[in-house]
Amino acid sequence: MSEPASDQHQSPAVDGYLAGPQGTDPAPPAVPDGPPPATASPPAPAGPESFPDHAALRPERAESYAEWRSLLRIGTNNGFAIGTLIQQSINRLRGIPLTRKEIDDCLRPYVPQPDDETATTKILDDRRVVVLTGSDGSGRFTTALQMLRSRVGDNIRQVSREPKAPFDVAGLTEKRTGWILDLRAETPHTGFGRELKHDSDELPEGSFLVVLMSATAWTKCGKNTEGLAHEIAGPPPAEVLAKLLEPAPLLIDHGTWTGHPDITGGIKGLRPGQVAAWAGAIVTTEELERDAGRLTTATADDRNYTDRLVGSVVKAAENWRRMLLAWHNKYQDSDYRNFLLAAAVLEGATSQSVYEASADLAADFDEDPAPRPGQKGLGVIALADAADADLLPDGTIRFRHHNKAEAVVDYFLDDRPHLLKQFTTWTAAQVGSLEDAQASRLLAQRVSHWTVRYTARHRTVRLLKELSEQWSTTQQQAACDMLVLAALDDHAGSLVRGALRRWARGEAGTLSDPFTIVIVRACRRLIDVHPASMLNRLTELASSTVTADGARSGDVTETISQTLNTLWDRDGQRRAIRRQLSQWADATNRSQQRAARDTFAHLAQRRGPTGPSLLTDTDRDLTWVASMWRNALPTHGEPPLSVVEAFGYWMQAALDHPSLTDTTEQVFRQAVHADRDPYYSGSRLVAMQKLLFSWAPTPPPAHQVGEAVHLRDRYLAALQEQDPATSPEPHAPQS
């Protein structure tokens, strides 16, 4: 039996018995306004009397298979709206309260387990904190939702924090709120359980906290905390399957499926998340049979026929590896294998597209298949049949079994690692070559899902990086979506976020401009859930994306500048940006100092109605501005172009707006030598003098007015006056 997909793929999780939301692709998500303040007043709880009961959550019979998948969010990767999935994950991880609809959707397939409910109720009554442990797919998230809703109504939210960041119960300040702390992908430090138990009294009035983690992690960090945790056993698999299939528009009687011994035997001992995969296999098997014209009202009652379909479901619920191995041993001609792979990647495309794509694939693999003049060799119908697929009446090719296409791709990626680059090139080209925009988008989403799955399984970002780089020139949105999806994934996320750090620092070599832009956009979308690390990536990209001659691509510069400007305009990020840049400016690491300098140079060129925004914003911080100009003054060599341009803009603004002249002088004087400076650096004074003369040279150019020279000389004199190394005037009083 294959393992359930990663929790992050399936917002809120595979623990919720779900297999991923579906819907139409939205426009690229706007950058939200940051996490809500911890002191925000929560909405009044709905109250137990307003809770939808299980009867209210019971859905009507769906009109179609697609509607059933959308209703219960179960199915293959085919058609997943990645943009919607990403935004839901980001909102949840930011700690935004879940909507009633989201809670209802999660609880719709929930099957209560009396033993679990009794145990968790007692713990919450005693301490208002409970730790739910279990394995992937056991139902921890939905159990948490159910128990919190019964106490606080719909005022439920997830704790917003970066992975492995410290957690303090005192930070949860909202009253009558149900909190979920998701640590399923982490192992907290030793003693975490004792801290949780000791601090439970700090929860506000009427609030409750449910912590989710693995049983293994709790064993390591939960010693001496008896009575605080409960391991979720989950309801009987047969009950879960029946609940999942209840709204499905099945032509074969539900009882035939749920009562068949091969089905009940196959799901015995499985977790709810794994049972959901069986439900998806049952529904998709019916759909495929109906589309092929084999399943009718007459055949639905044929026991021999339904037994064969049950066999297909059992095979589909497995990982197909043994069957695919036998198939490859039988069909050793690459002509067959290329067609199988092309059909898997392009499942649902026309037979002509698949046939032509298989020929292109052979060429990319440096193969020279024999030409087929006339009717030599197998045609499309025979090739499709050999691949265990059908040529449907509308001319498209579909596999006969649920999840077979994804299994074929996974098999190839494992079986032919030396062809990974060629396969990536070919796959990227297929997404761009499809004439139908919807088909192209769906293919990009399927490719993204199996790429993230491959990344998590093999613990390598090679496929992710190569595909993202290729898409960055033709499918920029798809490339960005794939990186964000991978960075949010529970199993691949930490690996991908580490790769983003290496790429941003240039440790993986020089990045192309399009790929750099994709990384910038991905970091921008991730900054709400990983603010410190993603801001770090952005500022490192600002300092590392420089060519050999010291220049930077205009497109890259504009993208970074726009991103930083957008983040700066968000009140929730401005303070964090100041703090981060100050830390880097004070660091001994030169790359961090350079990142702070270049990022500040971008911000310094932000224009307001009456001059630089850093000088004219209502929440300006002149002390911070002076310290950042101080970091921007090189202690050796020439000032970089970004600093020269920012300085020139400030000087021109001081010239054009006399109200800024004194403030600008004060900032520059403190930048050269702050009042609290423990030491004096003459090199900063030299750097400032170079900047002043770069703006107003001697002799001045013909186009420059005399006022610029006068302003330059005024600032030079002010700097000279404060210079402690300057000899006193002959008649000045001596101390």
XYZ file of C-alpha atoms in Angstrom:
735
model
C 0.000 0.000 0.000
C 1.454 3.335 -0.917
C 1.956 5.947 1.742
C -0.438 8.888 1.843
C 0.740 12.091 0.269
C 2.403 14.742 2.384
C 0.284 16.690 4.833
C 1.016 20.037 3.240
C -0.242 18.833 -0.113
C -3.545 18.215 1.516
C -4.555 21.303 3.361
C -5.258 21.146 6.158
C -3.679 17.685 6.126
C -3.940 14.078 5.191
C -4.737 13.728 8.889
C -8.068 15.245 7.968
C -8.772 12.215 5.764
C -8.395 14.530 2.787
C -6.386 14.352 -0.378
C -6.227 17.953 -1.518
C -8.588 20.765 -2.474
C -9.731 21.436 -5.969
C -11.167 24.423 -7.733
C -10.461 26.923 -10.442
C -7.098 28.599 -10.581
C -7.184 32.076 -9.094
C -5.123 35.009 -10.197
C -1.612 35.006 -8.722
C -2.195 35.529 -4.992
C -1.514 39.014 -3.737
C 0.908 39.337 -0.862
C -1.267 39.379 2.263
C -0.869 42.032 4.932
C 1.045 39.929 7.404
C -0.177 37.894 10.362
C -2.886 39.391 12.526
C -1.601 40.980 15.742
C -1.580 38.675 18.722
C -3.735 41.100 20.694
C -6.501 41.348 18.126
C -9.936 40.842 19.632
C -11.425 37.568 18.435
C -14.924 37.361 17.081
C -17.499 36.084 19.487
C -17.684 32.306 19.447
C -20.544 30.804 17.594
C -21.629 28.853 20.646
C -22.513 25.166 20.805
C -26.088 25.822 19.820
C -24.922 27.042 16.392
C -22.641 24.120 15.572
C -23.649 22.188 12.460
C -24.463 18.682 13.589
C -23.293 15.617 11.690
C -26.591 15.433 9.834
C -26.123 19.001 8.612
C -22.628 18.154 7.427
C -23.844 15.100 5.530
C -23.630 16.128 1.859
C -26.254 15.518 -0.721
C -25.413 12.952 -3.366
C -22.971 14.598 -5.766
C -24.063 15.083 -9.362
C -20.728 13.987 -10.834
C -17.436 12.406 -9.924
C -15.728 15.792 -10.200
C -18.272 17.321 -7.808
C -17.614 14.522 -5.328
C -13.874 15.171 -5.471
C -14.451 18.869 -4.984
C -16.841 18.240 -2.100
C -14.541 15.911 -0.172
C -11.279 17.099 -1.729
C -10.235 13.584 -2.667
C -8.704 12.506 -5.928
C -5.615 12.285 -8.029
C -3.328 15.228 -8.681
C -5.198 15.763 -11.924
C -6.860 19.150 -11.769
C -5.559 20.388 -8.428
C -5.720 24.170 -8.279
C -2.241 24.781 -6.904
C -2.756 28.515 -6.482
C -5.776 27.927 -4.271
C -4.015 25.161 -2.359
C -0.974 27.351 -1.712
C -3.020 30.313 -0.537
C -5.063 28.143 1.825
C -1.869 26.688 3.284
C -0.325 30.136 3.703
C -3.433 31.532 5.360
C -3.566 28.600 7.739
C 0.125 28.824 8.630
C -0.212 32.573 9.203
C -2.693 31.883 11.958
C -5.702 33.375 10.193
C -8.920 32.005 11.768
C -10.426 29.193 9.744
C -13.737 29.996 8.109
C -16.852 28.041 8.981
C -16.842 26.552 5.477
C -13.266 25.341 5.854
C -14.084 23.703 9.157
C -17.259 22.149 7.731
C -15.336 20.816 4.721
C -12.705 19.245 6.961
C -15.236 17.643 9.283
C -17.622 16.393 6.582
C -15.875 12.990 6.238
C -14.991 12.846 9.953
C -16.005 9.678 11.772
C -16.052 10.001 15.572
C -14.135 7.481 17.646
C -15.728 7.289 21.119
C -12.528 6.198 22.894
C -10.577 9.112 21.406
C -13.304 11.612 22.254
C -13.599 10.425 25.850
C -9.845 10.586 26.457
C -9.282 13.989 24.859
C -12.325 15.507 26.556
C -10.981 14.542 29.975
C -7.569 16.061 29.243
C -9.027 19.341 28.009
C -11.356 19.537 31.008
C -8.373 19.181 33.338
C -5.712 21.292 31.620
C -7.129 23.059 28.519
C -4.054 21.681 26.665
C -3.862 18.307 24.947
C -1.195 16.696 22.761
C -2.546 14.475 19.978
C 0.001 11.992 18.709
C -0.192 9.488 15.885
C 1.151 8.682 12.456
C 0.480 10.387 9.117
C -3.150 10.001 8.172
C -4.369 9.053 11.652
C -6.773 11.975 11.898
C -5.048 14.341 14.329
C -6.062 17.562 12.574
C -9.744 16.724 12.169
C -9.902 15.399 15.722
C -8.466 18.702 16.904
C -11.052 20.642 14.897
C -13.920 18.551 16.246
C -12.902 18.886 19.904
C -12.180 22.623 19.632
C -15.402 23.415 17.789
C -17.391 21.804 20.594
C -15.815 24.309 23.010
C -15.167 27.585 21.160
C -17.361 27.368 18.089
C -15.735 28.445 14.827
C -13.052 30.649 16.414
C -10.232 28.235 15.591
C -6.812 29.154 14.255
C -3.377 27.636 13.849
C -0.398 29.018 15.749
C 1.731 31.097 13.388
C 5.427 30.335 13.746
C 8.477 29.456 11.705
C 9.556 25.801 11.746
C 11.652 24.987 14.817
C 11.059 28.461 16.254
C 10.552 28.632 20.048
C 6.971 28.422 21.281
C 5.546 30.147 24.334
C 1.976 29.662 25.528
C 2.048 33.257 26.789
C 2.007 34.425 23.164
C -1.566 33.173 22.744
C -3.495 36.150 24.086
C -6.939 35.832 22.505
C -9.789 34.749 24.734
C -12.263 31.991 23.797
C -10.033 30.775 20.950
C -9.139 27.270 19.899
C -5.464 27.006 18.953
C -3.766 24.250 16.946
C 0.025 23.991 17.215
C 1.173 21.799 14.331
C 4.465 20.049 15.116
C 3.863 16.978 12.967
C 7.008 17.623 10.928
C 9.185 18.536 13.941
C 10.745 17.027 17.038
C 10.691 19.669 19.801
C 13.508 20.001 22.298
C 13.751 17.829 25.386
C 11.615 19.323 28.106
C 9.035 20.781 25.737
C 6.314 18.647 27.299
C 7.128 19.838 30.822
C 7.045 23.459 29.662
C 3.698 22.882 27.979
C 2.246 21.316 31.101
C 3.622 24.016 33.387
C 2.489 26.932 31.192
C -1.021 25.663 30.462
C -2.437 27.975 33.136
C -1.295 30.973 31.079
C -3.912 30.366 28.407
C -6.481 33.192 28.311
C -9.985 32.711 29.580
C -11.975 30.227 27.535
C -9.061 29.318 25.215
C -7.734 25.838 24.462
C -4.584 24.504 22.812
C -4.238 21.269 20.840
C -0.695 20.216 19.874
C -0.166 17.780 17.003
C 2.970 15.663 16.690
C 4.201 12.151 16.055
C 4.289 9.570 18.801
C 8.046 9.234 18.336
C 8.616 12.958 18.827
C 6.454 13.019 21.955
C 8.406 10.097 23.423
C 11.556 12.236 23.186
C 10.168 15.532 24.459
C 7.205 14.558 26.647
C 8.772 12.801 29.620
C 7.153 13.320 33.028
C 3.960 14.699 31.487
C 1.472 11.979 32.314
C -2.095 12.789 31.427
C -1.297 15.415 28.790
C -1.152 13.378 25.557
C -3.365 10.916 23.712
C -2.457 8.794 20.703
C -5.178 8.817 18.038
C -6.216 5.289 17.139
C -8.708 6.335 14.484
C -12.139 4.892 13.710
C -12.697 1.545 11.976
C -11.551 1.784 8.319
C -14.854 0.390 7.023
C -16.755 3.250 8.677
C -14.401 5.805 7.164
C -14.794 4.321 3.678
C -18.596 4.262 3.982
C -18.630 7.913 5.103
C -16.381 8.957 2.243
C -18.430 7.149 -0.395
C -21.795 8.242 1.001
C -22.161 11.275 -1.335
C -20.463 9.638 -4.335
C -22.634 9.252 -7.482
C -21.782 5.580 -7.871
C -23.574 3.478 -10.454
C -22.577 0.280 -8.672
C -24.322 -0.038 -5.328
C -22.324 1.431 -2.444
C -22.665 -1.761 -0.480
C -21.079 -3.762 -3.288
C -17.949 -1.684 -2.889
C -17.823 -1.319 0.899
C -18.853 -4.922 1.573
C -16.612 -6.721 -0.902
C -14.123 -8.925 0.993
C -11.192 -7.796 -1.164
C -11.975 -4.179 -0.255
C -12.587 -4.763 3.450
C -9.495 -6.942 3.593
C -7.416 -4.358 1.768
C -8.305 -1.493 4.089
C -8.041 -3.498 7.297
C -5.753 -1.740 9.738
C -5.319 1.347 7.535
C -5.368 4.914 8.773
C -8.139 7.273 7.598
C -5.807 9.101 5.233
C -4.950 5.811 3.542
C -8.608 4.802 3.343
C -9.240 8.075 1.490
C -6.899 6.817 -1.242
C -9.077 3.714 -1.612
C -12.203 5.862 -1.860
C -10.563 7.879 -4.617
C -9.591 4.683 -6.416
C -13.175 3.373 -6.285
C -14.713 6.556 -7.657
C -12.074 7.031 -10.352
C -12.371 3.395 -11.428
C -16.090 3.874 -12.004
C -15.435 7.099 -13.877
C -12.894 5.510 -16.197
C -15.186 2.562 -16.882
C -18.132 4.858 -17.659
C -16.028 7.017 -19.982
C -14.893 3.905 -21.836
C -18.514 2.731 -22.174
C -17.995 -0.490 -20.230
C -19.918 0.465 -17.081
C -23.663 0.685 -17.674
C -26.790 0.042 -15.623
C -26.721 -3.484 -16.981
C -23.101 -4.314 -16.192
C -23.331 -2.643 -12.772
C -25.179 -5.741 -11.505
C -22.837 -8.236 -13.177
C -20.934 -9.877 -10.310
C -18.077 -11.096 -12.499
C -17.640 -7.608 -13.946
C -17.748 -5.873 -10.547
C -15.258 -8.400 -9.182
C -12.868 -7.390 -11.956
C -13.369 -3.724 -11.034
C -12.667 -4.501 -7.392
C -9.437 -6.107 -8.549
C -8.588 -2.896 -10.393
C -9.220 -0.877 -7.238
C -6.962 -3.149 -5.204
C -4.214 -2.742 -7.798
C -4.748 1.015 -7.931
C -4.496 1.288 -4.151
C -1.055 -0.305 -4.359
C 1.949 1.509 -5.783
C 1.940 -0.357 -9.129
C 5.665 -1.088 -8.837
C 5.416 -4.867 -9.253
C 3.047 -4.637 -12.214
C 5.136 -1.988 -13.944
C 8.256 -4.076 -13.436
C 6.538 -7.027 -15.111
C 5.349 -4.760 -17.953
C 8.869 -3.428 -18.585
C 10.257 -6.943 -18.626
C 7.662 -7.854 -21.246
C 8.009 -4.740 -23.417
C 11.719 -4.087 -23.743
C 11.387 -2.126 -26.978
C 11.913 1.580 -26.198
C 9.163 2.399 -28.692
C 6.619 0.891 -26.319
C 8.227 2.449 -23.271
C 8.384 5.947 -24.741
C 4.721 5.757 -25.694
C 3.808 4.568 -22.188
C 5.726 7.458 -20.598
C 4.332 10.045 -23.017
C 0.799 8.788 -22.392
C 1.361 9.017 -18.643
C 2.681 12.574 -18.751
C 0.001 13.747 -21.204
C -2.889 11.654 -19.891
C -6.110 13.090 -21.262
C -4.426 14.592 -24.347
C -5.262 13.590 -27.903
C -3.740 10.463 -29.391
C -1.902 12.542 -32.003
C -0.297 14.682 -29.289
C 0.824 11.593 -27.383
C 2.153 9.894 -30.525
C 4.159 12.961 -31.579
C 5.386 13.557 -28.037
C 6.681 9.986 -27.797
C 8.740 10.552 -30.954
C 10.164 13.780 -29.474
C 10.978 11.905 -26.278
C 12.929 9.304 -28.242
C 14.912 12.071 -29.930
C 15.700 13.689 -26.550
C 16.932 10.298 -25.337
C 19.250 10.101 -28.371
C 17.371 7.104 -29.723
C 16.804 6.417 -33.388
C 13.587 4.386 -33.656
C 12.915 2.695 -36.952
C 10.621 4.723 -39.235
C 7.095 3.431 -39.809
C 6.167 3.850 -43.453
C 2.700 2.633 -44.278
C 1.292 0.379 -41.595
C 4.503 -1.054 -40.180
C 4.599 -1.323 -36.405
C 1.790 -0.761 -33.958
C -0.686 2.038 -34.357
C -2.077 4.267 -31.633
C -4.889 1.888 -30.647
C -2.535 -1.062 -30.217
C 0.097 1.048 -28.448
C -2.531 2.381 -26.060
C -3.776 -1.129 -25.359
C -0.246 -2.332 -24.687
C 0.106 0.539 -22.223
C -3.115 -0.565 -20.465
C -4.894 2.561 -21.682
C -7.944 3.314 -23.814
C -8.392 5.470 -26.884
C -11.680 7.155 -25.972
C -14.323 8.211 -28.509
C -13.226 11.862 -28.247
C -9.729 10.891 -29.427
C -8.024 11.237 -26.031
C -6.008 8.594 -24.198
C -6.798 7.615 -20.595
C -5.317 4.823 -18.497
C -7.697 2.145 -17.338
C -6.705 2.330 -13.706
C -6.691 5.007 -11.041
C -3.287 6.637 -10.415
C -1.613 4.537 -13.122
C -0.250 7.614 -14.929
C 1.429 9.015 -11.810
C 2.820 5.559 -11.026
C 4.379 5.306 -14.509
C 6.158 8.642 -14.055
C 7.377 7.700 -10.567
C 8.654 4.379 -11.925
C 10.587 6.092 -14.704
C 12.147 8.671 -12.373
C 13.361 5.890 -10.102
C 14.350 3.557 -12.934
C 16.260 5.962 -15.218
C 18.007 8.606 -13.071
C 20.632 9.148 -15.791
C 17.875 10.415 -18.123
C 16.510 12.921 -15.631
C 17.808 16.008 -17.404
C 16.538 14.915 -20.834
C 13.159 13.984 -19.354
C 12.943 17.353 -17.603
C 13.692 19.196 -20.830
C 11.070 17.225 -22.705
C 8.447 17.593 -19.960
C 8.919 21.342 -19.720
C 8.479 21.590 -23.476
C 5.216 19.612 -23.367
C 3.639 22.082 -20.946
C 4.450 24.944 -23.278
C 3.453 23.137 -26.474
C -0.153 22.349 -25.593
C -2.449 24.698 -27.476
C -5.260 24.501 -24.931
C -4.460 26.810 -21.998
C -6.495 24.762 -19.532
C -4.764 21.528 -20.546
C -1.381 23.233 -20.249
C -2.211 24.482 -16.760
C -3.456 21.085 -15.602
C -0.345 19.387 -16.946
C 1.875 21.916 -15.145
C 0.037 21.169 -11.913
C 0.418 17.404 -12.314
C 4.116 17.804 -13.093
C 4.518 20.048 -10.053
C 2.932 17.502 -7.732
C 5.033 14.560 -8.874
C 8.172 16.747 -8.781
C 7.502 17.667 -5.149
C 6.805 14.016 -4.386
C 10.084 12.998 -6.055
C 11.945 15.706 -4.111
C 10.586 14.442 -0.797
C 11.191 10.761 -1.594
C 14.742 11.092 -2.901
C 15.834 14.020 -0.719
C 17.285 15.905 -3.666
C 16.285 19.166 -5.346
C 17.875 18.284 -8.666
C 14.631 17.663 -10.549
C 12.943 20.656 -8.889
C 15.776 23.012 -9.817
C 16.131 21.841 -13.407
C 12.418 22.008 -14.104
C 12.057 25.399 -12.392
C 14.953 26.796 -14.396
C 13.459 25.647 -17.684
C 9.953 26.842 -16.848
C 11.293 30.198 -15.707
C 11.639 31.278 -19.338
C 8.257 30.052 -20.604
C 6.026 29.155 -17.632
C 7.103 31.575 -14.922
C 3.914 31.309 -12.868
C 4.051 27.506 -12.913
C 7.711 27.568 -11.844
C 6.934 29.918 -8.972
C 3.943 27.833 -7.868
C 6.030 24.672 -7.862
C 8.780 26.210 -5.705
C 6.241 27.578 -3.227
C 4.382 24.256 -3.079
C 7.643 22.413 -2.432
C 8.754 24.902 0.239
C 5.436 24.443 2.095
C 5.471 20.651 1.900
C 5.933 18.883 5.243
C 8.312 16.279 3.842
C 10.240 18.364 1.295
C 9.878 21.849 2.787
C 13.029 22.078 4.914
C 15.126 20.625 2.086
C 13.732 23.126 -0.439
C 14.071 26.117 1.875
C 17.702 25.147 2.419
C 18.169 24.991 -1.355
C 16.682 28.479 -1.709
C 19.329 29.691 0.727
C 22.156 28.120 -1.290
C 20.796 29.443 -4.567
C 20.353 32.947 -3.166
C 23.924 32.980 -1.895
C 25.271 31.811 -5.229
C 26.651 28.589 -3.757
C 25.100 26.571 -6.604
C 26.666 28.736 -9.318
C 25.402 31.696 -11.264
C 21.630 31.758 -11.692
C 19.968 32.904 -14.878
C 17.980 36.123 -14.685
C 14.598 34.413 -15.303
C 15.279 31.809 -12.607
C 16.407 34.511 -10.168
C 13.158 36.366 -10.779
C 11.169 33.183 -10.100
C 13.034 32.685 -6.811
C 12.361 36.295 -5.797
C 8.646 35.864 -6.491
C 8.551 32.576 -4.579
C 10.282 34.121 -1.554
C 7.845 37.007 -1.645
C 4.877 34.621 -1.398
C 6.512 32.611 1.391
C 7.456 35.577 3.553
C 4.190 35.458 5.509
C 4.889 32.001 6.896
C 8.691 32.162 6.996
C 9.360 35.916 7.415
C 12.919 35.883 8.741
C 14.327 33.246 6.393
C 12.588 34.549 3.257
C 13.587 38.150 3.963
C 17.091 36.775 4.334
C 16.826 35.111 0.912
C 15.572 38.320 -0.724
C 18.334 40.475 0.659
C 20.979 37.893 -0.217
C 19.652 37.849 -3.777
C 19.848 41.641 -3.798
C 23.565 41.443 -3.058
C 24.537 38.328 -5.024
C 22.853 38.857 -8.410
C 25.698 40.925 -9.829
C 27.578 40.241 -13.057
C 31.346 40.168 -13.442
C 31.500 43.851 -14.403
C 29.614 44.878 -11.258
C 26.299 45.467 -12.993
C 22.988 43.821 -12.341
C 20.267 42.768 -14.746
C 17.639 45.450 -15.044
C 14.790 42.929 -14.826
C 16.247 41.308 -11.715
C 16.878 44.682 -10.073
C 13.351 45.827 -10.818
C 11.819 42.607 -9.452
C 13.822 42.758 -6.224
C 13.101 46.451 -5.826
C 9.369 45.975 -6.389
C 9.291 43.099 -3.925
C 11.108 44.996 -1.195
C 8.997 48.060 -1.826
C 5.839 45.973 -1.547
C 7.018 44.423 1.696
C 8.088 47.817 3.044
C 4.597 49.169 2.471
C 3.162 46.489 4.746
C 3.107 47.602 8.354
C 3.593 44.063 9.551
C 6.937 43.751 7.739
C 8.558 47.198 8.016
C 9.817 46.722 11.552
C 11.094 43.239 10.700
C 12.969 44.592 7.671
C 14.620 47.307 9.780
C 15.618 44.805 12.437
C 16.980 42.307 9.912
C 19.011 44.875 7.986
C 20.441 46.265 11.234
C 21.555 42.796 12.286
C 23.311 42.237 8.981
C 24.880 45.683 8.988
C 26.373 44.964 12.434
C 27.517 41.457 11.509
C 31.117 40.538 10.824
C 30.065 38.553 7.762
C 30.833 40.642 4.671
C 28.102 39.046 2.575
C 25.512 40.036 5.174
C 26.881 43.569 5.318
C 26.695 43.738 1.526
C 23.120 42.396 1.548
C 22.107 45.081 4.052
C 23.818 47.765 1.963
C 22.238 46.813 -1.345
C 18.788 46.303 0.148
C 18.955 49.675 1.859
C 20.054 51.252 -1.417
C 16.834 49.936 -2.994
C 14.738 51.334 -0.164
C 16.588 54.655 -0.184
C 15.480 55.239 -3.765
C 11.795 54.928 -2.902
C 10.198 58.189 -3.957
C 7.529 60.074 -2.066
C 5.703 63.259 -3.108
C 8.313 65.478 -1.441
C 11.474 63.382 -1.479
C 12.838 60.032 -0.300
C 10.192 58.001 1.523
C 12.651 57.062 4.253
C 12.860 60.770 5.120
C 9.241 61.742 4.624
C 7.219 58.743 5.885
C 5.233 59.409 9.031
C 6.938 56.509 10.836
C 10.439 57.450 9.741
C 13.331 56.330 11.928
C 16.228 58.719 11.350
C 18.530 56.867 13.741
C 18.065 53.663 11.748
C 18.442 55.537 8.435
C 21.739 57.063 9.590
C 23.055 53.674 10.721
C 22.171 52.139 7.372
C 23.908 54.944 5.460
C 26.847 54.252 7.741
C 26.891 50.623 6.605
C 26.599 51.753 2.973
C 29.863 53.781 3.188
C 32.678 51.461 2.107
C 35.728 51.288 4.337
C 37.871 50.535 1.287
C 37.456 50.807 -2.456
C 34.866 52.769 -4.356
C 31.181 53.122 -3.403
C 29.029 50.639 -5.362
C 26.752 51.915 -8.105
C 23.569 51.265 -6.102
C 24.829 53.486 -3.270
C 25.990 56.192 -5.700
C 22.533 56.293 -7.307
C 20.704 56.400 -3.970
C 23.024 59.116 -2.647
C 22.566 61.192 -5.784
C 18.791 61.012 -5.395
C 18.995 62.159 -1.763
C 21.251 65.083 -2.619
C 18.990 66.175 -5.460
C 15.977 65.912 -3.139
C 17.769 68.064 -0.540
C 18.458 70.600 -3.282
C 14.892 70.584 -4.650
C 13.171 70.553 -1.238
C 14.886 72.957 1.193
C 12.861 71.522 4.083
C 14.951 68.340 3.773
C 18.357 70.026 3.645
C 19.038 70.102 7.392
C 17.629 66.608 7.995
C 19.728 65.134 5.206
C 22.839 66.842 6.598
C 22.119 65.456 10.061
C 21.705 61.924 8.676
C 24.957 62.064 6.699
C 26.904 63.513 9.627
C 25.733 60.716 11.917
C 26.483 58.176 9.206
C 30.116 59.262 9.075
C 30.589 59.571 12.834
C 27.768 58.688 15.226
C 27.681 60.274 18.665
C 27.976 56.918 20.383
C 30.756 55.648 18.128
C 33.432 53.793 20.126
C 36.001 54.514 17.441
C 36.633 56.824 14.513
C 36.907 55.673 10.914
C 38.405 58.170 8.535
C 37.646 55.869 5.622
C 33.944 56.605 5.997
C 34.650 60.314 5.712
C 36.645 59.658 2.564
C 33.777 57.575 1.156
C 31.288 60.363 1.886
C 33.557 62.893 0.197
C 33.742 60.646 -2.874
C 29.950 60.438 -2.971
C 29.587 64.206 -2.678
C 32.032 64.842 -5.518
C 30.435 62.117 -7.648
C 27.196 64.079 -7.365
C 28.724 67.542 -7.844
C 32.155 67.164 -9.484
C 34.823 69.856 -9.732
C 34.737 71.512 -12.135
C 30.946 71.135 -12.348
C 29.418 69.869 -15.599
C 27.675 72.415 -17.793
C 24.196 71.172 -16.902
C 24.675 71.467 -13.122
C 23.609 74.677 -11.374
C 25.750 76.469 -8.830
C 23.385 75.613 -5.966
C 24.481 71.971 -6.181
C 28.123 72.943 -5.627
C 27.137 75.187 -2.727
C 25.169 72.351 -1.096
C 28.062 69.962 -1.611
C 30.491 72.394 0.000
C 28.109 72.998 2.908
C 27.965 69.302 3.681
C 31.736 68.959 3.270
C 32.285 71.751 5.749
C 29.856 70.242 8.235
C 31.587 66.885 8.012
C 34.996 68.514 8.372
C 33.809 70.411 11.420
C 32.714 67.264 13.231
C 35.821 65.307 12.265
C 37.741 64.679 15.513
C 40.946 64.399 13.529
C 40.675 67.977 12.262
C 43.128 70.419 13.843
C 41.393 73.147 15.900
C 41.378 76.717 14.630
C 44.374 78.733 15.870
C 42.297 80.989 18.144
C 39.778 78.366 19.290
C 39.670 77.742 23.046
C 41.667 74.665 24.076
C 40.153 72.081 26.396
